[in-house]
Short mmCIF file of C-alpha atoms in Angstrom, two decimals:
data_model
loop_
_atom_site.label_atom_id
_atom_site.label_comp_id
_atom_site.label_asym_id
_atom_site.label_seq_id
_atom_site.Cartn_x
_atom_site.Cartn_y
_atom_site.Cartn_z
CA MET A 1 -10.64 -7.56 -26.95
CA SER A 2 -9.07 -4.15 -26.45
CA VAL A 3 -8.40 -3.32 -22.79
CA GLN A 4 -6.71 -0.17 -21.49
CA ILE A 5 -4.11 -1.52 -19.06
CA GLU A 6 -0.44 -0.73 -18.49
CA GLU A 7 1.71 -2.28 -21.23
CA SER A 8 3.82 -4.68 -19.13
CA TRP A 9 0.65 -6.13 -17.61
CA LYS A 10 -1.04 -6.30 -21.00
CA GLU A 11 1.85 -8.43 -22.22
CA VAL A 12 1.77 -10.99 -19.39
CA LEU A 13 -2.04 -11.12 -19.24
CA LYS A 14 -2.85 -10.85 -22.94
CA ASP A 15 -4.38 -14.33 -23.18
CA GLU A 16 -6.87 -13.53 -20.40
CA PHE A 17 -8.61 -10.79 -22.36
CA GLU A 18 -9.68 -13.21 -25.09
CA LYS A 19 -11.18 -15.80 -22.75
CA ASP A 20 -14.93 -16.28 -22.50
CA TYR A 21 -15.16 -15.24 -18.86
CA MET A 22 -13.63 -11.86 -19.67
CA LYS A 23 -15.97 -11.32 -22.61
CA ASN A 24 -18.90 -12.23 -20.36
CA LEU A 25 -17.65 -9.85 -17.69
CA ARG A 26 -17.42 -7.01 -20.18
CA ALA A 27 -20.97 -7.73 -21.39
CA PHE A 28 -22.19 -7.74 -17.78
CA LEU A 29 -20.63 -4.34 -17.09
CA GLN A 30 -22.02 -2.87 -20.28
CA ASN A 31 -25.49 -4.13 -19.42
CA GLU A 32 -25.27 -2.66 -15.93
CA LYS A 33 -24.47 0.74 -17.43
CA LEU A 34 -27.32 0.44 -19.94
CA GLN A 35 -29.66 -0.08 -17.00
CA GLY A 36 -28.47 3.23 -15.57
CA LYS A 37 -26.54 1.76 -12.68
CA THR A 38 -23.56 3.63 -11.26
CA ILE A 39 -20.37 1.57 -11.16
CA TYR A 40 -17.29 2.32 -9.09
CA PRO A 41 -14.54 3.08 -9.75
CA HIS A 42 -14.78 5.19 -12.88
CA GLY A 43 -13.92 3.17 -15.99
CA LYS A 44 -10.49 4.76 -16.44
CA LEU A 45 -9.57 3.79 -12.88
CA ILE A 46 -10.60 0.12 -12.94
CA PHE A 47 -7.02 -0.95 -13.70
CA ASN A 48 -5.41 1.87 -11.71
CA ALA A 49 -3.36 -0.49 -9.55
CA PHE A 50 -1.63 -1.80 -12.67
CA GLU A 51 -0.95 1.71 -13.98
CA HIS A 52 0.83 2.70 -10.79
CA THR A 53 2.73 -0.57 -10.35
CA PRO A 54 4.05 -2.13 -13.58
CA PHE A 55 4.66 -5.87 -13.58
CA HIS A 56 8.44 -5.79 -13.16
CA GLN A 57 8.26 -3.17 -10.39
CA VAL A 58 6.04 -5.17 -8.01
CA LYS A 59 7.73 -5.67 -4.64
CA VAL A 60 4.71 -6.15 -2.39
CA VAL A 61 1.10 -7.23 -2.97
CA ILE A 62 -1.72 -6.22 -0.60
CA ILE A 63 -4.91 -8.10 -1.45
CA GLY A 64 -8.32 -6.59 -0.78
CA GLN A 65 -11.75 -7.93 -1.65
CA ASP A 66 -14.00 -5.26 -3.25
CA PRO A 67 -13.74 -1.60 -4.17
CA TYR A 68 -15.43 0.80 -1.77
CA HIS A 69 -19.01 1.39 -2.88
CA GLY A 70 -19.49 4.95 -1.59
CA TYR A 71 -19.41 8.19 -3.58
CA LYS A 72 -15.89 9.14 -4.74
CA GLN A 73 -14.23 6.53 -2.52
CA ALA A 74 -12.89 3.89 -4.92
CA HIS A 75 -10.10 4.67 -7.35
CA GLY A 76 -8.73 1.27 -8.22
CA LEU A 77 -6.33 0.69 -5.32
CA SER A 78 -7.21 -1.71 -2.50
CA PHE A 79 -7.86 -0.03 0.88
CA SER A 80 -7.19 3.40 -0.66
CA VAL A 81 -9.63 6.29 -1.02
CA GLN A 82 -9.39 9.46 -3.06
CA LYS A 83 -8.19 12.66 -1.42
CA GLY A 84 -10.94 14.59 0.29
CA VAL A 85 -12.84 11.43 1.26
CA ALA A 86 -13.24 10.39 4.90
CA LEU A 87 -10.96 7.53 5.94
CA PRO A 88 -12.80 4.17 6.11
CA PRO A 89 -12.39 2.21 9.36
CA SER A 90 -10.02 -0.42 7.91
CA LEU A 91 -7.71 2.28 6.58
CA GLN A 92 -7.80 4.08 9.90
CA ASN A 93 -6.61 0.86 11.54
CA ILE A 94 -3.86 0.44 8.93
CA PHE A 95 -2.57 3.89 9.83
CA LYS A 96 -2.82 3.09 13.56
CA GLU A 97 -0.68 0.00 13.03
CA LEU A 98 1.86 2.10 11.12
CA GLN A 99 1.99 4.50 14.06
CA HIS A 100 2.68 1.53 16.32
CA GLU A 101 5.47 0.18 14.11
CA PHE A 102 7.17 3.47 13.23
CA LYS A 103 7.32 6.09 15.97
CA ASP A 104 7.94 8.86 13.40
CA PHE A 105 4.89 7.93 11.29
CA LYS A 106 2.45 10.82 11.20
CA TYR A 107 -1.23 9.91 10.95
CA PRO A 108 -2.33 11.24 7.53
CA SER A 109 -5.36 13.40 6.83
CA ASN A 110 -5.97 11.68 3.48
CA GLY A 111 -6.21 8.03 2.44
CA ASP A 112 -4.74 8.11 -1.06
CA LEU A 113 -2.25 5.22 -1.09
CA SER A 114 -0.90 6.04 -4.56
CA PRO A 115 2.56 6.78 -3.09
CA TRP A 116 2.77 3.16 -1.94
CA ALA A 117 1.71 1.90 -5.37
CA ASP A 118 4.33 4.09 -7.04
CA GLN A 119 7.02 2.40 -4.91
CA GLY A 120 6.05 -1.12 -5.96
CA VAL A 121 3.12 -2.02 -3.71
CA LEU A 122 0.43 -3.61 -5.88
CA LEU A 123 -2.86 -2.71 -4.19
CA LEU A 124 -5.00 -5.44 -5.70
CA ASN A 125 -8.69 -5.98 -5.07
CA ALA A 126 -10.01 -9.42 -5.99
CA THR A 127 -13.05 -7.77 -7.58
CA LEU A 128 -12.31 -4.62 -9.56
CA THR A 129 -15.77 -3.05 -9.81
CA VAL A 130 -18.90 -2.64 -7.68
CA GLU A 131 -22.35 -1.12 -8.02
CA ALA A 132 -22.79 2.09 -6.03
CA GLY A 133 -24.14 1.39 -2.57
CA LYS A 134 -24.11 -2.39 -2.98
CA ALA A 135 -21.10 -4.09 -1.43
CA GLY A 136 -20.08 -7.31 -3.15
CA SER A 137 -22.46 -6.76 -6.06
CA HIS A 138 -19.89 -7.68 -8.72
CA GLN A 139 -18.50 -10.76 -7.03
CA ASN A 140 -18.57 -14.02 -9.00
CA LYS A 141 -18.90 -12.22 -12.33
CA GLY A 142 -15.40 -13.04 -13.55
CA TRP A 143 -13.12 -10.57 -11.82
CA GLU A 144 -11.84 -13.15 -9.34
CA GLN A 145 -10.67 -15.39 -12.18
CA PHE A 146 -8.76 -12.47 -13.64
CA THR A 147 -7.14 -11.34 -10.40
CA ASP A 148 -6.27 -14.92 -9.43
CA GLN A 149 -4.37 -15.07 -12.71
CA VAL A 150 -2.59 -11.82 -11.76
CA ILE A 151 -1.40 -13.48 -8.55
CA GLN A 152 -0.39 -16.64 -10.37
CA VAL A 153 1.59 -14.86 -13.09
CA LEU A 154 3.45 -12.88 -10.43
CA SER A 155 4.19 -16.12 -8.59
CA GLU A 156 5.39 -17.88 -11.74
CA LYS A 157 7.39 -15.17 -13.47
CA ARG A 158 8.82 -13.18 -10.53
CA THR A 159 10.74 -14.00 -7.35
CA GLY A 160 10.99 -12.41 -3.92
CA ILE A 161 7.60 -10.67 -3.84
CA ILE A 162 6.03 -10.14 -0.41
CA PHE A 163 2.32 -10.97 -0.24
CA LEU A 164 0.32 -9.53 2.65
CA LEU A 165 -2.75 -11.67 3.26
CA TRP A 166 -5.07 -9.98 5.76
CA GLY A 167 -8.16 -11.93 6.72
CA ARG A 168 -9.55 -15.24 5.56
CA TYR A 169 -10.58 -14.07 2.12
CA ALA A 170 -7.06 -12.95 1.23
CA GLN A 171 -5.50 -15.96 2.95
CA ALA A 172 -7.42 -18.25 0.60
CA LYS A 173 -5.19 -16.86 -2.17
CA ALA A 174 -2.11 -18.43 -0.58
CA SER A 175 -2.61 -21.56 -2.68
CA LEU A 176 -1.84 -19.47 -5.80
CA ILE A 177 1.58 -18.43 -4.49
CA ASP A 178 4.79 -20.46 -4.72
CA GLN A 179 6.08 -19.90 -1.20
CA SER A 180 9.48 -21.36 -2.09
CA LYS A 181 10.04 -18.25 -4.25
CA HIS A 182 8.04 -15.61 -2.41
CA HIS A 183 7.29 -14.32 1.08
CA VAL A 184 3.78 -14.59 2.56
CA LEU A 185 2.79 -12.65 5.69
CA VAL A 186 -0.57 -13.54 7.21
CA SER A 187 -2.72 -11.83 9.83
CA ALA A 188 -6.27 -10.84 10.71
CA HIS A 189 -8.00 -8.19 8.58
CA PRO A 190 -7.73 -4.51 9.61
CA SER A 191 -11.54 -4.24 9.82
CA PRO A 192 -12.83 -3.07 13.23
CA PHE A 193 -14.43 -6.50 13.55
CA SER A 194 -11.07 -8.30 13.50
CA ALA A 195 -8.21 -5.82 13.94
CA ASN A 196 -7.86 -6.65 17.64
CA SER A 197 -7.64 -10.36 16.79
CA GLY A 198 -4.22 -10.20 15.18
CA PHE A 199 -3.93 -7.26 12.81
CA PHE A 200 -2.78 -4.83 15.44
CA GLY A 201 0.78 -5.76 16.33
CA ASN A 202 1.43 -7.88 13.23
CA ASP A 203 4.45 -5.68 12.36
CA HIS A 204 3.89 -6.39 8.67
CA PHE A 205 5.06 -3.00 7.43
CA ARG A 206 8.31 -3.22 9.36
CA LYS A 207 8.81 -6.85 8.29
CA VAL A 208 8.29 -5.90 4.63
CA ASN A 209 11.11 -3.39 4.81
CA GLU A 210 13.38 -5.80 6.65
CA ILE A 211 12.86 -8.41 3.91
CA LEU A 212 13.35 -5.90 1.09
CA GLU A 213 16.52 -4.49 2.60
CA LYS A 214 17.88 -7.98 3.26
CA GLU A 215 17.42 -8.68 -0.46
CA GLY A 216 19.20 -5.47 -1.41
CA LYS A 217 16.05 -3.57 -2.38
CA ALA A 218 14.84 -0.19 -1.20
CA GLY A 219 12.28 -0.34 1.58
CA ILE A 220 8.86 1.28 1.28
CA ASP A 221 8.31 4.78 2.64
CA TRP A 222 4.91 4.20 4.23
CA GLN A 223 4.29 7.85 5.10
CA ILE A 224 1.37 9.46 3.26
CA GLN A 225 1.80 13.18 2.84
CA ASP A 226 -1.14 15.29 3.94
CA SER A 227 -3.15 17.05 1.25
CA ASN A 228 -1.86 20.46 2.27
CA GLN A 229 1.81 19.49 2.14
#
């Protein structure tokens, strides 16, 4: 099955695209489109996280659950929204935590996290598509099997990656990670429902850079430039 995904990822995941679950997932998506349903993100952006962060460049993994289901929000990067789109509450809280951790961090006017992805932060949603206006509508259709394999292949073939597991859903992925080879940081989710229960003050962004620098790697510049800069 031909899939448009960045070449290094295509190489390490090539067996997945021939499995029955992936063929069934593709048939499901095609049928949804035939029924006239709108699917986010746009087809060319479904594997956007992989395009921005090739396999051998992954330093950090931030695991989300679903793409945003609102108009022009999702673009294939977990927690990120396209420029010109209002910041969702969880992303607002992520930026508030960054302000807490780094006194020189300027709260951005846009939520496009592509600059993080380009520095090696894999912004991975467990489910890579969603029907417009229907949160969770593409769960249990096969995407989770694919993205679990992404986590496993990173765990098996790489070392020293930092996994940020925010909330119970992401924390359930810990069993896929060899913690003798990788770093796992755990906290509450940045959602307004849970941010005050352990996300705020988790210092994850600062800890990521401390770990990277200790291992001789460049830290992440977490600042997002405003649209007019």
